[in-house]
Coordinates of C-alpha atoms in Angstrom, one line a residue:
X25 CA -26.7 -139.7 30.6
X26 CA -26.7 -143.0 31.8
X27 CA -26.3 -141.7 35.6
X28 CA -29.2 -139.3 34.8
X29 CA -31.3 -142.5 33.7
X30 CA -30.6 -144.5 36.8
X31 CA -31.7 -141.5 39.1
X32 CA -34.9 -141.5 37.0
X33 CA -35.5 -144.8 37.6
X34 CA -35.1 -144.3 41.6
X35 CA -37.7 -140.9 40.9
X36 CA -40.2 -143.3 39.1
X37 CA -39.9 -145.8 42.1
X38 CA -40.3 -143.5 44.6
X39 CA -43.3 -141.8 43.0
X40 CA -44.9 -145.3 42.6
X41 CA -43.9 -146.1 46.1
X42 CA -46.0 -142.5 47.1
X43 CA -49.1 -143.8 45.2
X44 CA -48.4 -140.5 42.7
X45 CA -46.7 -141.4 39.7
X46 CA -48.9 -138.7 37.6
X47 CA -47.9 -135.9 39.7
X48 CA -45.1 -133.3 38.0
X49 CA -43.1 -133.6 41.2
X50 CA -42.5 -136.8 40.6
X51 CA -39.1 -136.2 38.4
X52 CA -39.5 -139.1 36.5
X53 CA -37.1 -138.1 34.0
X54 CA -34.6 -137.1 36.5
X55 CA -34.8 -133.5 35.4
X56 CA -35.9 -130.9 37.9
X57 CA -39.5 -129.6 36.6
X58 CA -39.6 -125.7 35.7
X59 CA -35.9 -125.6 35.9
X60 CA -33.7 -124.9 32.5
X61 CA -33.0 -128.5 32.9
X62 CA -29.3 -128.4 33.8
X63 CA -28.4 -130.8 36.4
X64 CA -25.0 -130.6 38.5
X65 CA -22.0 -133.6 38.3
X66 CA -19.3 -134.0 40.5
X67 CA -17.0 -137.0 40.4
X68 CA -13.6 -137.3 41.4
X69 CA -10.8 -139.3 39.3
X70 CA -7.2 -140.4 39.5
X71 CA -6.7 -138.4 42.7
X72 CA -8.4 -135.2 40.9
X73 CA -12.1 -133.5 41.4
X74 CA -14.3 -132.3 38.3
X75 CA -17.3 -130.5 38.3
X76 CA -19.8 -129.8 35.1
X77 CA -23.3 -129.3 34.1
X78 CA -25.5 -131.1 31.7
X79 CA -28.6 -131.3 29.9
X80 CA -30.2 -134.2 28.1
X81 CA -32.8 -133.5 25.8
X82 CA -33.9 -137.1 25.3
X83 CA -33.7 -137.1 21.9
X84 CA -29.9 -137.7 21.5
X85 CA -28.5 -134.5 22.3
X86 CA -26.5 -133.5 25.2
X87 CA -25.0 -130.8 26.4
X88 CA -21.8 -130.0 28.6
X89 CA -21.0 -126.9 30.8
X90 CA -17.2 -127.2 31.6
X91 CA -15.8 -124.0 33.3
X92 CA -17.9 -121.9 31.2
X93 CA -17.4 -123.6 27.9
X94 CA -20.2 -125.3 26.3
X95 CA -20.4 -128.2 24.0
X96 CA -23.0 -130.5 22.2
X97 CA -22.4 -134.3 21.9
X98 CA -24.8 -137.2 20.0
X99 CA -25.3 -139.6 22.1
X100 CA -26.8 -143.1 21.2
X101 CA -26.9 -146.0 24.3
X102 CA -27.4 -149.3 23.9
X103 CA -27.0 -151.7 26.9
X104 CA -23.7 -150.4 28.2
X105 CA -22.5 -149.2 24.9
X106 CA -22.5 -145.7 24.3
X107 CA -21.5 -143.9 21.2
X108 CA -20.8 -140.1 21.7
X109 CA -20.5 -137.8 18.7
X110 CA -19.2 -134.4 18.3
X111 CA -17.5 -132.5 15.0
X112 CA -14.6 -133.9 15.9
X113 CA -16.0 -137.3 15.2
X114 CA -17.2 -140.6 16.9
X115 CA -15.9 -142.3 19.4
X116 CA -17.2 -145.8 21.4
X117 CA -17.5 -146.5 24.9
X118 CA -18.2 -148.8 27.2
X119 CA -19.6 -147.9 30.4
X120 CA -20.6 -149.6 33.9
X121 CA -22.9 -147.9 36.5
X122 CA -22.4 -149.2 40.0
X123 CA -23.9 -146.7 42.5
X124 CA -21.7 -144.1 42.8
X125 CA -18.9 -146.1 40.8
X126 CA -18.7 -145.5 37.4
X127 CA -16.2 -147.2 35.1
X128 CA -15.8 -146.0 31.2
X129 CA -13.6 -147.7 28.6
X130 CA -12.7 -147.1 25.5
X131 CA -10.1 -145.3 22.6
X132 CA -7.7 -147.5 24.6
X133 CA -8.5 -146.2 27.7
X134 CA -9.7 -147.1 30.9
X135 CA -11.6 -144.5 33.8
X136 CA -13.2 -145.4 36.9
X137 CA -14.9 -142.0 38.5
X138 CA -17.1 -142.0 42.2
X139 CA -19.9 -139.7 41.9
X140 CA -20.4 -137.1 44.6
X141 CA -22.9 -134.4 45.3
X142 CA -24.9 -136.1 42.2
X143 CA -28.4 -133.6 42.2
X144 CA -27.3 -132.8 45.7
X145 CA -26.8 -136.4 47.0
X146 CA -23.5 -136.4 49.0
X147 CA -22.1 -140.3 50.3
X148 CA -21.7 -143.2 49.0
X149 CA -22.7 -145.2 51.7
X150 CA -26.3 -144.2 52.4
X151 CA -26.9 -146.7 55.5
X152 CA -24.1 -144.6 57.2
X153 CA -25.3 -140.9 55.3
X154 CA -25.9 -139.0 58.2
X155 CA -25.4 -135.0 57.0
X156 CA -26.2 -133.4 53.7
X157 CA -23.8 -130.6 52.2
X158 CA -23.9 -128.0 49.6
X159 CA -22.7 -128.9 46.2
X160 CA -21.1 -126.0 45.6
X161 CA -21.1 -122.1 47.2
X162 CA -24.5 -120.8 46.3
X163 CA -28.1 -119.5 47.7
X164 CA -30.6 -121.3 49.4
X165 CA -33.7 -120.8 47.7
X166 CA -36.0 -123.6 49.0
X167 CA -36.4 -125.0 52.3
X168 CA -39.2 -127.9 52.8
X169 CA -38.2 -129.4 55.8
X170 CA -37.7 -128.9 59.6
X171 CA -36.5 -130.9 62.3
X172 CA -38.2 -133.8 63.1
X173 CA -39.7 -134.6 59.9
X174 CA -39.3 -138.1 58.6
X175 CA -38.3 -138.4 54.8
X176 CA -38.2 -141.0 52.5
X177 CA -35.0 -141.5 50.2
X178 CA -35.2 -139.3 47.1
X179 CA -37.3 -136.9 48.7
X180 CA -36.1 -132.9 47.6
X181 CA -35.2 -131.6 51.2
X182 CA -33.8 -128.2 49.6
X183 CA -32.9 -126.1 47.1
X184 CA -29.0 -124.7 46.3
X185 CA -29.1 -121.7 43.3
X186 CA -25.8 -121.7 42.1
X187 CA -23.8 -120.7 38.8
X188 CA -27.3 -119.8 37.5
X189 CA -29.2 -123.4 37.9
X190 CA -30.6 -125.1 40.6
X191 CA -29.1 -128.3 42.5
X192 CA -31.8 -130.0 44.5
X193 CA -30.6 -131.0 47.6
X194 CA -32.1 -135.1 48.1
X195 CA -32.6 -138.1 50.8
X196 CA -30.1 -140.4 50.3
X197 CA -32.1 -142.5 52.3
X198 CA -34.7 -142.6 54.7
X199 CA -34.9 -141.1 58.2
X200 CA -35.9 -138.4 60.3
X201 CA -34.3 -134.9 60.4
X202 CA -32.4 -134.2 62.6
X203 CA -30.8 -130.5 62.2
X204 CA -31.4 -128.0 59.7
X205 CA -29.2 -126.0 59.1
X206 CA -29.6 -123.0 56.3
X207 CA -32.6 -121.3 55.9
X208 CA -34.1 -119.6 52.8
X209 CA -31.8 -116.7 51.5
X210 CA -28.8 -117.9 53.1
X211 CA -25.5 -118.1 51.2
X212 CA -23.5 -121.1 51.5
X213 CA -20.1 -122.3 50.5
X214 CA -19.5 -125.3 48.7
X215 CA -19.7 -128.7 51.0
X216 CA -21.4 -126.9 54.1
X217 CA -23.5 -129.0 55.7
X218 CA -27.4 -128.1 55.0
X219 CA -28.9 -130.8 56.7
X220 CA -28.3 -133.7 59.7
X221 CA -30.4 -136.9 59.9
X222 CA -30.9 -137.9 63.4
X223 CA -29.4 -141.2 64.5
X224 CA -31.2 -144.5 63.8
X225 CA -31.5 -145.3 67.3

């Protein structure tokens, strides 16, 4: 959830930055419009990858897609203190968001996970983020860019349907486009590359 806020807060600032913050497309609550509101996260941990879906209602309620098995948690934030609940019980966290870092404590614990493909955005150095891959295998559904255009961070470049929801492919920074390619209707496998930025040069 709280890696879902941050990339709302990047959505609001680029809609501000665009001079539309009323328009739908702006994602400000880091949800893709129209969609069922599931949203793809991959993070790898102690040498091991993970991949799930969620969805955030906003009002507390969260829920978690994990090789087919769904679950509902209670969630209640405040600063970096999360409580999650679940009919198993409570439990408290702490948790720090640094980019693609993420660190959670708690129960005695201690894990630090690095995001990757989070809503499609693969890297975590974006100065150096030159190619864009698929999350995971699925079909392109959306194209809306070509070589040559210039993009600004955040922008959706493409589409991905896969596992039944869609991962929007995004800028993870500025540039100009380089390569595409995938085109509508194309399968992919999981980490292709979809797009290439051309070289700041």
């Amino acid at each position: 959830v709280m890696v879902m806020q941050r990339r709302g807060e990047q959505a609001r600032r680029n809609a501000a930055r665009r001079g539309d913050g009323q328009s739908p497309w702006a994602d400000t609550d880091s949800w893709r419009l129209g969609s069922a509101s599931w949203q793809q996260l991959a993070f790898d941990t102690a040498g091991q990858s993970y991949a799930l879906a969620a969805r955030w209602n906003g009002a507390g309620a969260l829920t978690i897609l994990n090789e087919g098995v769904e679950s509902t948690w209670t969630v209640r934030i405040e600063g970096n203190r999360v409580r999650l609940g679940s009919e198993a019980g409570q439990t408290r966290h702490r948790v720090w968001v640094d980019g693609e870092r993420v660190e959670v404590t708690g129960e005695g614990r201690r894990h630090r996970l690095t995001l990757r493909a989070v809503l499609g955005v693969v890297g975590s150095n974006q100065e150096e983020q030159q190619a864009l891959t698929a999350p995971m295998a699925g079909k392109v559904i959306e194209s809306r860019v070509q070589p040559g255009h210039r993009v600004n961070e955040g922008d959706t470049l493409m589409v991905v349907e896969a596992m039944k929801m869609e991962h929007r492919i995004i800028a993870a920074r500025d540039g100009v486009i380089e390569m595409v390619l995938a085109d509508v209707g194309d399968f992919v496998e999981g980490n292709a590359v979809l797009l290439r930025f051309a070289d700041d040069t």
